[in-house]
mmCIF file of C-alpha atoms and ligand atoms in Angstrom:
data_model
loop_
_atom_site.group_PDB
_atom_site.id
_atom_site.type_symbol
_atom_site.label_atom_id
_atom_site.label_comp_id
_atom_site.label_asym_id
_atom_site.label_seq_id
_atom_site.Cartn_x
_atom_site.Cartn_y
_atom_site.Cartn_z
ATOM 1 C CA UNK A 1360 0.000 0.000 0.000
ATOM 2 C CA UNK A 1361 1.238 3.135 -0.679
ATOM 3 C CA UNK A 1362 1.347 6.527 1.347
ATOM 4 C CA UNK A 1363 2.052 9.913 0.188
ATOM 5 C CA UNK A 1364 2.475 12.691 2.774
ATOM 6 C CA UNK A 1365 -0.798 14.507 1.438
ATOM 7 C CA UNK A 1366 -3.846 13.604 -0.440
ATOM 8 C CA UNK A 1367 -4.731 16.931 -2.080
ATOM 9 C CA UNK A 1368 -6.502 15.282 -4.774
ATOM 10 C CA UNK A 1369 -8.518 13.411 -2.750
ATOM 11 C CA UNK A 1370 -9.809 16.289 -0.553
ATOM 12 C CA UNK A 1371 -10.504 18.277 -3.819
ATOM 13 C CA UNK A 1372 -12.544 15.254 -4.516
ATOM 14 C CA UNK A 1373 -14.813 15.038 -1.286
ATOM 15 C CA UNK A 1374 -15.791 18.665 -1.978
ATOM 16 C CA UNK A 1375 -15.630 18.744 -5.617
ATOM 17 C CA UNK A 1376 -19.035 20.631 -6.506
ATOM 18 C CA UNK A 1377 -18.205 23.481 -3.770
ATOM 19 C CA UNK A 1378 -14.593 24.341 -5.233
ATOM 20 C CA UNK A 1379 -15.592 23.560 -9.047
ATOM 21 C CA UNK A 1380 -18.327 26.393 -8.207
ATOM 22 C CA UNK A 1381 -16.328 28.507 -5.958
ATOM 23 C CA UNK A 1382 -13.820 28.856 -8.878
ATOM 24 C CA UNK A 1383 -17.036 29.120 -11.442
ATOM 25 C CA UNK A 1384 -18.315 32.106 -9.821
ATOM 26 C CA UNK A 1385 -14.860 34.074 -9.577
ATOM 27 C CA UNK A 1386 -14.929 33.739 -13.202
ATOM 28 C CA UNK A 1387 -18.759 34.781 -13.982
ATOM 29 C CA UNK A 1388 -17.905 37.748 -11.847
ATOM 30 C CA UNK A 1389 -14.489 38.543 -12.814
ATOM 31 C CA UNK A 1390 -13.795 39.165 -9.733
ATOM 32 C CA UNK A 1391 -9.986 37.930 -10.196
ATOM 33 C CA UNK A 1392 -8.088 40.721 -8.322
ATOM 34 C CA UNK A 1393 -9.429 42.194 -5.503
ATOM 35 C CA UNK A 1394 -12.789 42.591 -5.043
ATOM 36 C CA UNK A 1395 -15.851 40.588 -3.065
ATOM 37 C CA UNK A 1396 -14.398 37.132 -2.647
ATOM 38 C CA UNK A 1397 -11.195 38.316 -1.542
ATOM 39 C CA UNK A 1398 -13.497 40.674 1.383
ATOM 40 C CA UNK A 1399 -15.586 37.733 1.714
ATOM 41 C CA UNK A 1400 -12.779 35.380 2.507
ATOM 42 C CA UNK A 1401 -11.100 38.169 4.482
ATOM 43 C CA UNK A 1402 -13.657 38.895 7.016
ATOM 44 C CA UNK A 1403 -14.275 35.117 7.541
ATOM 45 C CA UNK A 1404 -10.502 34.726 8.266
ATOM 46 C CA UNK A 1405 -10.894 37.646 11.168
ATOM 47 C CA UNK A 1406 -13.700 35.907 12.424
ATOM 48 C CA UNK A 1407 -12.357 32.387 12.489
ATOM 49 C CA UNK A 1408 -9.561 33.942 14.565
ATOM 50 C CA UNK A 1409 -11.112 36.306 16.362
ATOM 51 C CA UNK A 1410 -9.428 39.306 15.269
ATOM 52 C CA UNK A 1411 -10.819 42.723 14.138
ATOM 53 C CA UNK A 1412 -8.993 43.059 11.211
ATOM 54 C CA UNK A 1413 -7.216 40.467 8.314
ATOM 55 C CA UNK A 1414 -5.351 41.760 5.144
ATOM 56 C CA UNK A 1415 -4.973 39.340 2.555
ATOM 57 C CA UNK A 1416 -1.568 38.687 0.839
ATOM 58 C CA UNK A 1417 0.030 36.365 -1.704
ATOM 59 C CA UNK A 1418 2.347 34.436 0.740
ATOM 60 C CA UNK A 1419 2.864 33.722 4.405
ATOM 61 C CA UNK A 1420 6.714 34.950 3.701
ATOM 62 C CA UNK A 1421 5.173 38.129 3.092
ATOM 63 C CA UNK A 1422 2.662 38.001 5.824
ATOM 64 C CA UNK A 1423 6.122 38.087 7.961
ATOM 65 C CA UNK A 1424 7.746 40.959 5.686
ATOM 66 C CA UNK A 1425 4.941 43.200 5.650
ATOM 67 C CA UNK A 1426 4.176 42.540 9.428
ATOM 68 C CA UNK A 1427 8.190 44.022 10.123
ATOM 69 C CA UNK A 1428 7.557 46.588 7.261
ATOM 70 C CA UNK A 1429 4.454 47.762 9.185
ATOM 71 C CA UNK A 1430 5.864 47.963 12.626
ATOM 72 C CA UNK A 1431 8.798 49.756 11.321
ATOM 73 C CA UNK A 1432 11.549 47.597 11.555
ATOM 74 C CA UNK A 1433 14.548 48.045 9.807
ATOM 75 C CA UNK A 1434 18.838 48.251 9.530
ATOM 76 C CA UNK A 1435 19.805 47.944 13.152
ATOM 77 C CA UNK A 1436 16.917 46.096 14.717
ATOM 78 C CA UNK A 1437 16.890 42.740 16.057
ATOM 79 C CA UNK A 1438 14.580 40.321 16.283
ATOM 80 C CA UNK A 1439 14.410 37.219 17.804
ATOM 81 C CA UNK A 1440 13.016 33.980 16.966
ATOM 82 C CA UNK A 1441 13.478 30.292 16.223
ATOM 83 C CA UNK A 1442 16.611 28.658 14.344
ATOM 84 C CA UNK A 1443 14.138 25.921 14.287
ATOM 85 C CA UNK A 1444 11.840 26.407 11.313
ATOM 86 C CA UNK A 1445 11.564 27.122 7.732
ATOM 87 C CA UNK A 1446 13.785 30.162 6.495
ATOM 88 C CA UNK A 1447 10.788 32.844 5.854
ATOM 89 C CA UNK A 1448 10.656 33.110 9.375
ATOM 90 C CA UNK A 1449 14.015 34.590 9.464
ATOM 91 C CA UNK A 1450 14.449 36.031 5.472
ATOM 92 C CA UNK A 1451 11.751 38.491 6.377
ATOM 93 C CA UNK A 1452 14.061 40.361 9.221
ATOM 94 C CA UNK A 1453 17.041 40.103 6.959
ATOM 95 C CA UNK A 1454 15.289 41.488 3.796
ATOM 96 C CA UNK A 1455 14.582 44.485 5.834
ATOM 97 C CA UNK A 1456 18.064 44.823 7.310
ATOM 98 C CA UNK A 1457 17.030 43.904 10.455
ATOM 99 C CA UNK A 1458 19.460 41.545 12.300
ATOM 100 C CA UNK A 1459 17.767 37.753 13.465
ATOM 101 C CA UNK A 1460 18.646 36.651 16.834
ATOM 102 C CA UNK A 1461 17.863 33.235 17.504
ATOM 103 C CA UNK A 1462 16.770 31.200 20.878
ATOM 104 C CA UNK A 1463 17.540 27.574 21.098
ATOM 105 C CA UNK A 1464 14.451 25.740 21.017
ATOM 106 C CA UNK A 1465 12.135 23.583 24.204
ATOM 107 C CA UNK A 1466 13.391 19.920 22.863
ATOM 108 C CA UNK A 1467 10.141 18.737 23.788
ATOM 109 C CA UNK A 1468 7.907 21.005 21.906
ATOM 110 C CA UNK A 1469 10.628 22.267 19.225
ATOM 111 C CA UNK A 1470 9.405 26.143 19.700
ATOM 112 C CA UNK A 1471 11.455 28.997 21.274
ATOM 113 C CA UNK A 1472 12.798 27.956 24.538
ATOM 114 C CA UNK A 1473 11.253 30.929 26.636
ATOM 115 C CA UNK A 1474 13.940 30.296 29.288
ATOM 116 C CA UNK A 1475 16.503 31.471 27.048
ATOM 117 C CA UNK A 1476 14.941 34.480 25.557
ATOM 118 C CA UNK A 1477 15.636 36.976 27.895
ATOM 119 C CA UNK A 1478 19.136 36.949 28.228
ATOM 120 C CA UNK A 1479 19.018 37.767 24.462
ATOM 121 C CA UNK A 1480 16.959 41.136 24.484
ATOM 122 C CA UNK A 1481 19.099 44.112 23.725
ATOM 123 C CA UNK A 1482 18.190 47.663 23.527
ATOM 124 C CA UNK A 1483 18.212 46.718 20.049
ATOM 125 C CA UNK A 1484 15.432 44.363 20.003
ATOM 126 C CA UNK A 1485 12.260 45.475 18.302
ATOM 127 C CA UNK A 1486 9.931 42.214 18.365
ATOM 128 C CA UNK A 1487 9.821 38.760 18.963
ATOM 129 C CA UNK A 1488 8.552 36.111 15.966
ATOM 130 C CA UNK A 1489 7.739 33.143 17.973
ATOM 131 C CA UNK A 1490 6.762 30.376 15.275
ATOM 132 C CA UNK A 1491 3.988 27.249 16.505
ATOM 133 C CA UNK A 1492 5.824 24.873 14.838
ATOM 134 C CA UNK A 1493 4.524 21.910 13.225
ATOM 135 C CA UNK A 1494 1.057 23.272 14.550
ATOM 136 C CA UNK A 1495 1.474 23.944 18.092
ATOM 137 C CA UNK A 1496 1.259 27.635 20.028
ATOM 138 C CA UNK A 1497 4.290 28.399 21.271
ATOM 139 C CA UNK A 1498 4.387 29.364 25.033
ATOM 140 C CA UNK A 1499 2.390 32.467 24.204
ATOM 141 C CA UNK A 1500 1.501 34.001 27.752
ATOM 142 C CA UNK A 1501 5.135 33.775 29.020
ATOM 143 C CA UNK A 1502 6.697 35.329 25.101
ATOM 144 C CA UNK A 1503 3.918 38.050 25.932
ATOM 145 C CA UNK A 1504 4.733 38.699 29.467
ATOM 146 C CA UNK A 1505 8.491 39.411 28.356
ATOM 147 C CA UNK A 1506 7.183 41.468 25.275
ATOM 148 C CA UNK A 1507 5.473 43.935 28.036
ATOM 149 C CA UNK A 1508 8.109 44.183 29.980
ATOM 150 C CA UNK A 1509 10.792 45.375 27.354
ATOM 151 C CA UNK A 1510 8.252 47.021 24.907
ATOM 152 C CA UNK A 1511 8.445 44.569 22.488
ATOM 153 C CA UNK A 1512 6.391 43.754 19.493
ATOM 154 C CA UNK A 1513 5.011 39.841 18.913
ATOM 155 C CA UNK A 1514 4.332 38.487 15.377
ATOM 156 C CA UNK A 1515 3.123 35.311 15.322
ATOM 157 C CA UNK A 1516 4.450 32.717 12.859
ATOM 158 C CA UNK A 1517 1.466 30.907 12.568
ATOM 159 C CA UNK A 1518 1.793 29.650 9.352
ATOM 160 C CA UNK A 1519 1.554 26.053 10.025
ATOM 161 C CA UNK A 1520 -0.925 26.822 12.817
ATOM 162 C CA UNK A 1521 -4.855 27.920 11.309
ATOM 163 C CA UNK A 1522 -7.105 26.941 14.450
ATOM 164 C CA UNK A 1523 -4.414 26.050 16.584
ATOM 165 C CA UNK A 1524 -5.287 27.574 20.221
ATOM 166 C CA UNK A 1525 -3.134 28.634 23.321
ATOM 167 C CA UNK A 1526 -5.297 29.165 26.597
ATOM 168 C CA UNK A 1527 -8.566 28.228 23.903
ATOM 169 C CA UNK A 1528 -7.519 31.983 22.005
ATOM 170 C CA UNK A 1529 -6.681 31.239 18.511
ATOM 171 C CA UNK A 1530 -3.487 31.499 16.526
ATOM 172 C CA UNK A 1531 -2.862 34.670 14.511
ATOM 173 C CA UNK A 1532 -4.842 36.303 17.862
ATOM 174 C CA UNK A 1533 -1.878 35.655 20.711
ATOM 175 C CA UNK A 1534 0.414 38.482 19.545
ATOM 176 C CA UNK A 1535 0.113 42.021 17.771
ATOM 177 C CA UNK A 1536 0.039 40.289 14.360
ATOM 178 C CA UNK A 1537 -0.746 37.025 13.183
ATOM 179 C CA UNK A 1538 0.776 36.010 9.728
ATOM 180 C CA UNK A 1539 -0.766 32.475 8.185
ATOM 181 C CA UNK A 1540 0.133 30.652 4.978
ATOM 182 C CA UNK A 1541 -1.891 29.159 2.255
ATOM 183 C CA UNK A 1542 0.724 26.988 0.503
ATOM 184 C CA UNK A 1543 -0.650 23.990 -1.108
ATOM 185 C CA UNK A 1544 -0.131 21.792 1.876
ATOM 186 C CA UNK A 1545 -0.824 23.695 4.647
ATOM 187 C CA UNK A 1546 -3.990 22.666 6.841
ATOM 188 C CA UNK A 1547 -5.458 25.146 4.843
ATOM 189 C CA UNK A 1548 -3.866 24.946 1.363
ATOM 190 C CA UNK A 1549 -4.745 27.265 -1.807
ATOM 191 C CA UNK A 1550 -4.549 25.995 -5.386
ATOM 192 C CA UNK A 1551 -1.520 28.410 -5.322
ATOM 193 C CA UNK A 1552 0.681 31.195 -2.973
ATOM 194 C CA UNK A 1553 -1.594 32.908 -0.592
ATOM 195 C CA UNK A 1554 -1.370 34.539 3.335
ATOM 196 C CA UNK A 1555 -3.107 36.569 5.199
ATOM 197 C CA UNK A 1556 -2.285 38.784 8.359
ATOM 198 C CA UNK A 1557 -4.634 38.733 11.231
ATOM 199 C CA UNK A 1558 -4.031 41.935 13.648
ATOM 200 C CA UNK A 1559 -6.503 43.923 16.001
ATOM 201 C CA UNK A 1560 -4.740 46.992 15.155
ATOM 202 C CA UNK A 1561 -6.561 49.492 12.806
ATOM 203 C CA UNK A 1562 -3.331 51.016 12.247
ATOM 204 C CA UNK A 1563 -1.567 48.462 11.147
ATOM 205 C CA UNK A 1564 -4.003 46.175 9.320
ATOM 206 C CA UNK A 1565 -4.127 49.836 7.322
ATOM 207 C CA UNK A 1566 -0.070 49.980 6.762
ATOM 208 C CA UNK A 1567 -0.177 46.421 5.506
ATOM 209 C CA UNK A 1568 -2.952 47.084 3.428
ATOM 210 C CA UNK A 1569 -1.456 50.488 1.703
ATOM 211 C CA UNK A 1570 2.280 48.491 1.743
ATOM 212 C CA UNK A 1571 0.618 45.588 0.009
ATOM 213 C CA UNK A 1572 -1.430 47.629 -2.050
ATOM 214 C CA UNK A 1573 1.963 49.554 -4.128
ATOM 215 C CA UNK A 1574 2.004 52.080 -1.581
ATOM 216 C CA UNK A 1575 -1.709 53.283 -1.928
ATOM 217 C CA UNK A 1576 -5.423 53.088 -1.311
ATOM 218 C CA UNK A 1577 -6.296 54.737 -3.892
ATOM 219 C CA UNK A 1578 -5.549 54.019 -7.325
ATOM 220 C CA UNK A 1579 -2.900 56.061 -9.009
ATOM 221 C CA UNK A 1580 -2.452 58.134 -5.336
ATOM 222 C CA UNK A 1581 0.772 55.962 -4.032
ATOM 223 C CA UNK A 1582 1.911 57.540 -1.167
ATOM 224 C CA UNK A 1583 4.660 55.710 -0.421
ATOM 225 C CA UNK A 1584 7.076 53.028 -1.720
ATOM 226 C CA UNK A 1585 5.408 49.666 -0.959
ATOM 227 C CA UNK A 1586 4.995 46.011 -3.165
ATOM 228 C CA UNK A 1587 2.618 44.242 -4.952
ATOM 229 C CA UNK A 1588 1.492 41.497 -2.978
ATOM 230 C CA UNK A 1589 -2.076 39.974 -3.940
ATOM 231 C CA UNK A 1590 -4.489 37.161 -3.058
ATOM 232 C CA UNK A 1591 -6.123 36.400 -6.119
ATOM 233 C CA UNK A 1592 -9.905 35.947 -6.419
ATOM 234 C CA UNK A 1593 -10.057 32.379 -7.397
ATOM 235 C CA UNK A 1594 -7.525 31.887 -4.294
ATOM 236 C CA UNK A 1595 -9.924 33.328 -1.742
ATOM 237 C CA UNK A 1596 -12.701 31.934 -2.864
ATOM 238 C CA UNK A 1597 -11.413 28.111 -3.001
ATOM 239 C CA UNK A 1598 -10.262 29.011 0.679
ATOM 240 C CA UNK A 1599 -13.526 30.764 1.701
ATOM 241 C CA UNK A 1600 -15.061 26.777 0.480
ATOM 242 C CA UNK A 1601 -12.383 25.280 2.533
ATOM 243 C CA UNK A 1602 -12.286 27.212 5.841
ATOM 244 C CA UNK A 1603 -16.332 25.478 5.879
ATOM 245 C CA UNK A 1604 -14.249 22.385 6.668
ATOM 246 C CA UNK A 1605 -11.177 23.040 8.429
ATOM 247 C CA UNK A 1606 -12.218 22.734 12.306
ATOM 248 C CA UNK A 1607 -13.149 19.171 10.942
ATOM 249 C CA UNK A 1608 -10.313 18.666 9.075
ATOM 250 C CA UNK A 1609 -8.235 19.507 12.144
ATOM 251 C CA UNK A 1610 -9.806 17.503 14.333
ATOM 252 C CA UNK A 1611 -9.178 14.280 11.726
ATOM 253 C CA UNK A 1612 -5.401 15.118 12.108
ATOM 254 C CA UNK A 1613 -5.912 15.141 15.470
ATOM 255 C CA UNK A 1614 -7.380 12.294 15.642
ATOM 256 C CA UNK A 1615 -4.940 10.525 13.575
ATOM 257 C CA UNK A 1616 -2.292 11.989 15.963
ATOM 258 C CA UNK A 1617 -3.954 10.101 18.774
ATOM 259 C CA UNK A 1618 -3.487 6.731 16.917
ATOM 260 C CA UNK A 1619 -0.220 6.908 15.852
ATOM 261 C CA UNK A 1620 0.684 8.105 19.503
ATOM 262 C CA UNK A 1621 -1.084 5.216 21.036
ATOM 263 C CA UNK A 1622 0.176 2.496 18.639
ATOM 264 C CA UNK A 1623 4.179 3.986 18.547
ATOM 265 C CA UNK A 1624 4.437 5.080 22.362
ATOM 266 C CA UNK A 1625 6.539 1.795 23.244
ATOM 267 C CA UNK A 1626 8.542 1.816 20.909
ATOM 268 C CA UNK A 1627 11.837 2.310 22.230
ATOM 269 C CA UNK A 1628 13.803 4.140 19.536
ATOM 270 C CA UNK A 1629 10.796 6.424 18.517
ATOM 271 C CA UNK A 1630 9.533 9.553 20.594
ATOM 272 C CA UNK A 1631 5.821 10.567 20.383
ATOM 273 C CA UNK A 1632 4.861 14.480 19.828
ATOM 274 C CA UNK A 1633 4.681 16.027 23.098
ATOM 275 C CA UNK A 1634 1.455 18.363 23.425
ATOM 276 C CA UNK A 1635 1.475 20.883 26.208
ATOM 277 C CA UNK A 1636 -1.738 20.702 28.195
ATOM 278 C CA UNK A 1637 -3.216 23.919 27.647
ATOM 279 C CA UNK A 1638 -2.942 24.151 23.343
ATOM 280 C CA UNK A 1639 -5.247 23.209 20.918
ATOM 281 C CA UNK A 1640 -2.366 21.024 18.605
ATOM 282 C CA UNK A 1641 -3.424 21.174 14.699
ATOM 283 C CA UNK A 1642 -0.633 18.453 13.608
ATOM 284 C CA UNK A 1643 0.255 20.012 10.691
ATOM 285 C CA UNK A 1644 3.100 17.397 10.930
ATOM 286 C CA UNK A 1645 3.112 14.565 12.577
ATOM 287 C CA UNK A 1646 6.945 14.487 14.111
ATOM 288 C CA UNK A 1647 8.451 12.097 16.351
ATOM 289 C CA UNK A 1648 12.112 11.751 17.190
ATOM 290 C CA UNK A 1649 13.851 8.791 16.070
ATOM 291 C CA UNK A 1650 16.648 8.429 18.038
ATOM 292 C CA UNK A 1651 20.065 6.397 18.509
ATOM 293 C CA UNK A 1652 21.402 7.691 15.227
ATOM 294 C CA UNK A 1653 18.272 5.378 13.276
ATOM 295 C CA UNK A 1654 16.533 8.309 11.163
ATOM 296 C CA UNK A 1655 18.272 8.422 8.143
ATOM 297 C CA UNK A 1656 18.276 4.464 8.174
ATOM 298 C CA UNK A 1657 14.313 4.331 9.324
ATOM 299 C CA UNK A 1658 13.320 6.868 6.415
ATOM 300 C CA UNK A 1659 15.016 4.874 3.463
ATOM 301 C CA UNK A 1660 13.035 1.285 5.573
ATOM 302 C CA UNK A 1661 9.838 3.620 4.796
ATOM 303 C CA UNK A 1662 10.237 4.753 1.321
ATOM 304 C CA UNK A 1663 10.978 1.142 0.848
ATOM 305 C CA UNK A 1664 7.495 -0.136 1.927
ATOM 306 C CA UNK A 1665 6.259 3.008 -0.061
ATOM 307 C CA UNK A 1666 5.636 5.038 3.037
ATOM 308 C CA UNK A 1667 6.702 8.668 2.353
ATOM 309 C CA UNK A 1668 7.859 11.035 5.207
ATOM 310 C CA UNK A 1669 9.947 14.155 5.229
ATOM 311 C CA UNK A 1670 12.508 15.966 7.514
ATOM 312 C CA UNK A 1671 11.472 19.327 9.008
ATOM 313 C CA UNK A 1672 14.301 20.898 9.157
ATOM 314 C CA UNK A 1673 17.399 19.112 8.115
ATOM 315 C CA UNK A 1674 19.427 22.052 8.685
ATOM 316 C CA UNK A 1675 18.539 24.595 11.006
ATOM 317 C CA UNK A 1676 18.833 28.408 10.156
ATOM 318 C CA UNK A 1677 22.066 29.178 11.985
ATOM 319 C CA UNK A 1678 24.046 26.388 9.905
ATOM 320 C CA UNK A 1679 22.426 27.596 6.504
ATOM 321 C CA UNK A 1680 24.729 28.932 3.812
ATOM 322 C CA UNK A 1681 22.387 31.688 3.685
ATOM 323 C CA UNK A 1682 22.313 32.981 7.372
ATOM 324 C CA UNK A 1683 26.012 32.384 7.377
ATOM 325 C CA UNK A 1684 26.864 36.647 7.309
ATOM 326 C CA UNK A 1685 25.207 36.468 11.219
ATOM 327 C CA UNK A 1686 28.547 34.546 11.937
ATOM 328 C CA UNK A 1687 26.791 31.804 13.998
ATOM 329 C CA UNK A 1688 28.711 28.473 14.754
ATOM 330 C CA UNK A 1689 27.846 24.783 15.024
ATOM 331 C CA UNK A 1690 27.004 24.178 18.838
ATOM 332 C CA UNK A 1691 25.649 27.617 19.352
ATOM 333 C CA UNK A 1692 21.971 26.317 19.071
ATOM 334 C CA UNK A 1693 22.051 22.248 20.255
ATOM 335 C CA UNK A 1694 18.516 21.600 20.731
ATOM 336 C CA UNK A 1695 17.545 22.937 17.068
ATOM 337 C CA UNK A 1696 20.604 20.926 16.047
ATOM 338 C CA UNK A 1697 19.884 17.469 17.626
ATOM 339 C CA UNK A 1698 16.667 18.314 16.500
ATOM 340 C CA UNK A 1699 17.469 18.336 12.847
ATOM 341 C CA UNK A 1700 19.517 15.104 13.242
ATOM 342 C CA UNK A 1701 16.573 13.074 14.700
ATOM 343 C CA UNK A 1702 13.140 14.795 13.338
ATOM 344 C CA UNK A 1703 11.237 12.517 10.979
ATOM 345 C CA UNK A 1704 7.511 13.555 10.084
ATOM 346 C CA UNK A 1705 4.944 11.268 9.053
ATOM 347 C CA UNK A 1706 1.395 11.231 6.684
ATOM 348 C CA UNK A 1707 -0.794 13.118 8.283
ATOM 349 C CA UNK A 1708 -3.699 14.542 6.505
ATOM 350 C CA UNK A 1709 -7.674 14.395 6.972
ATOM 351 C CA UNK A 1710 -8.456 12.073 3.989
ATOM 352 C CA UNK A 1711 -5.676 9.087 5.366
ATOM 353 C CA UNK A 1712 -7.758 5.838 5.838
ATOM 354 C CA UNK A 1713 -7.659 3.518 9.018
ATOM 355 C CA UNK A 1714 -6.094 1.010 6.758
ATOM 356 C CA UNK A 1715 -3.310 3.075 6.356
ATOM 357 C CA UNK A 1716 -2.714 4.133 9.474
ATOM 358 C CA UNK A 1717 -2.714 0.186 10.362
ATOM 359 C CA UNK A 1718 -0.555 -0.607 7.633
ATOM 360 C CA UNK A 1719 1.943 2.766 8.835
ATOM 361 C CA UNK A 1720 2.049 1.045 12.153
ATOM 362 C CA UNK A 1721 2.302 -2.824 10.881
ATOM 363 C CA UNK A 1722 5.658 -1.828 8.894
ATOM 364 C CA UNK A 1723 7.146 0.911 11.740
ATOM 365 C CA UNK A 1724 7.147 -2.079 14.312
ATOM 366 C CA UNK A 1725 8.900 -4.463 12.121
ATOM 367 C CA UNK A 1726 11.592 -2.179 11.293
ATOM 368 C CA UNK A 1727 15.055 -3.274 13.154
HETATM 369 C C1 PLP B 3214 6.890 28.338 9.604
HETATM 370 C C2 PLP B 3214 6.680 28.927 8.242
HETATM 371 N N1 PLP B 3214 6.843 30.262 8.070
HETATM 372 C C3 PLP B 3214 6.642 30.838 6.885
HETATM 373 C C4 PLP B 3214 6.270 30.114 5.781
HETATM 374 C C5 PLP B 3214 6.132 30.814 4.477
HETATM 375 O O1 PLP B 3214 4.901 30.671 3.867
HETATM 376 P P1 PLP B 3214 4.754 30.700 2.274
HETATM 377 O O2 PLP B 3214 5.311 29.435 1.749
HETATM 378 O O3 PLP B 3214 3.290 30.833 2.053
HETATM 379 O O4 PLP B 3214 5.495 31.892 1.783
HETATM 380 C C6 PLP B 3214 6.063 28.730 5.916
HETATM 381 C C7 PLP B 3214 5.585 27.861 4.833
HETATM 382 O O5 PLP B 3214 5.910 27.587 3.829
HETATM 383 C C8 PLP B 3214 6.291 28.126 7.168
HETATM 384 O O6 PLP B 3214 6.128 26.813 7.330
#
């Protein structure tokens, strides 16, 4: 049997009619840039998180530029965040000359080890881009606490986190902005690039907005230097069909979760997810540890038996050829790096069958 990482096919298939019209009536009402189904999709977004405001864009990286943009970061800030995670994270602070400091990671969660954040603020230090990795909040209340007392800013990396929850308040809610991807894959995946930024901050859903926007709200009226960055129509409205199903959809990965947890808890070279007891876990990966040097070894045993899995991150930021100018050394960050020697992540998505989560299991236990 085989088993891909995703099914997108098959979910496009289990809600066919609603995208095949969602698409049908962008097109009728060419209504491709801009317009009512990007609104439409934008207010449900606030809603679903609970936020006043949400500015559509067309990628979570530039959810995270824009957010900086807006807040006025720039040459000579630093920000801190995770060496753990994917690079837009930290691109977005160096594309605006802003200098990334990273925070080892909590081994057992793999977000920003709280403990060690506050012997990195500076008066330099303008925010603080916690990331909920793999679908989990980071430690939200104490990041927050810290951001009050040095007047700090919080943007949220919660791209791999739609209708995750800390304390039962959503993601893209915890912080002063919220930045979300639509990637393909995501929990809640476009046809295409898309992202949104979820703020309760008039001003700054309004910067975004006018950055996004070429530097204007008006047409022809640009008042400043700023980009293009667009959700398209069609893009909105085949996420405005899927954000109907996503609390289900997350629960089903959640679910899943619970199986594989129960079935691969004894084994002895595998560690479970950990989930801290007051988040609401999406699983956008499933990712256990495989430890005693067996990863590489257990991921060719899988693609083998024609089980697909993938490593997030095999390198983490502070290694990367790219990040190399911040003059960071191997050792400086040994969580994120043990990390990327032992992280393996496994199918999870809503439309995986119980036969394949058996099978999963069947083959994981007879590996040696
Ligand atoms: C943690 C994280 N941040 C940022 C991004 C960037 O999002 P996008 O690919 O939509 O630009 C991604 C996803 O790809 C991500 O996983």
């Amino acid at each position: 049997m085989k088993i891909p990482m995703l099914n997108l096919y098959g979910q496009y298939k289990s809600i066919k009619r609603e995208i095949d019209e969602s698409i049908k009536n962008v097109i009728k009402n060419q209504a491709f840039i801009g317009g009512r189904y990007v609104e439409i999709f934008e207010n449900s977004i606030a809603r679903f998180c609970g936020t006043k405001f949400a500015v559509s864009l067309n990628s979570g990286t530039d959810a995270l530029y824009l957010s900086l943009w807006s807040l006025g970061i720039g040459k000579g800030d630093e920000i801190i965040t995770s060496p753990f995670t994917f690079i837009a994270t930290a691109e977005a602070i160096s594309r605006l000359d802003a200098k990334p400091v990273f925070v080892d990671i909590d081994p057992s969660t793999f977000n920003i080890n709280y403990k060690q954040l506050e012997e990195k603020i500076t008066k330099k230090t303008k925010a603080i881009i916690p990331v909920h990795l793999f679908g989990q909040p980071a430690d939200m209340d104490e990041i927050n606490k810290l951001a009050r007392k040095y007047k700090l800013y919080v943007v949220e990396d919660a791209a791999q986190a739609i209708g995750a929850k800390y304390n039962n308040i959503n993601a893209g809610n915890l912080g002063d902005i919220g930045c979300f991807s639509f990637y393909p894959s995501k929990n809640l995946g476009g046809y295409g690039d898309g992202g949104i930024v979820t703020t309760n901050k008039k001003t700054l859903a309004e910067k975004i907005r006018i950055l996004k926007n070429h530097g204007s709200i008006i047409k022809y009226r640009n008042e400043i230097i700023g980009v293009s960055s667009r959700l398209d129509g069609i893009q909105a409205s085949i996420l405005s069909a899927k954000l109907f199903h996503l609390e289900k959809w997350n629960r089903i990965r959640r679910n899943i979760a619970k199986k594989y947890n129960r079935e691969l808890k004894n084994i002895q070279f595998i560690s479970i997810p950990f989930e801290n007891g007051n988040v609401y876990h999406v699983y956008h990966q499933y990712t256990i540890r495989v430890k005693q040097n067996k990863r590489d070894r257990f991921k060719k045993y899988l693609e083998q038996n024609n089980i697909s899995s993938i490593i997030y991150y095999p390198t983490p930021l502070h290694l990367l050829k790219a990040m190399q100018y911040l003059c960071y050394k191997k050792g400086n960050f040994p969580e994120a790096e043990r990390a990327s020697k032992e992280v393996l992540s496994l199918p999870i998505y809503p439309e995986m069958t119980d036969k394949q989560i058996s099978c999963m299991v069947r083959i994981i236990k007879k590996f040696k």
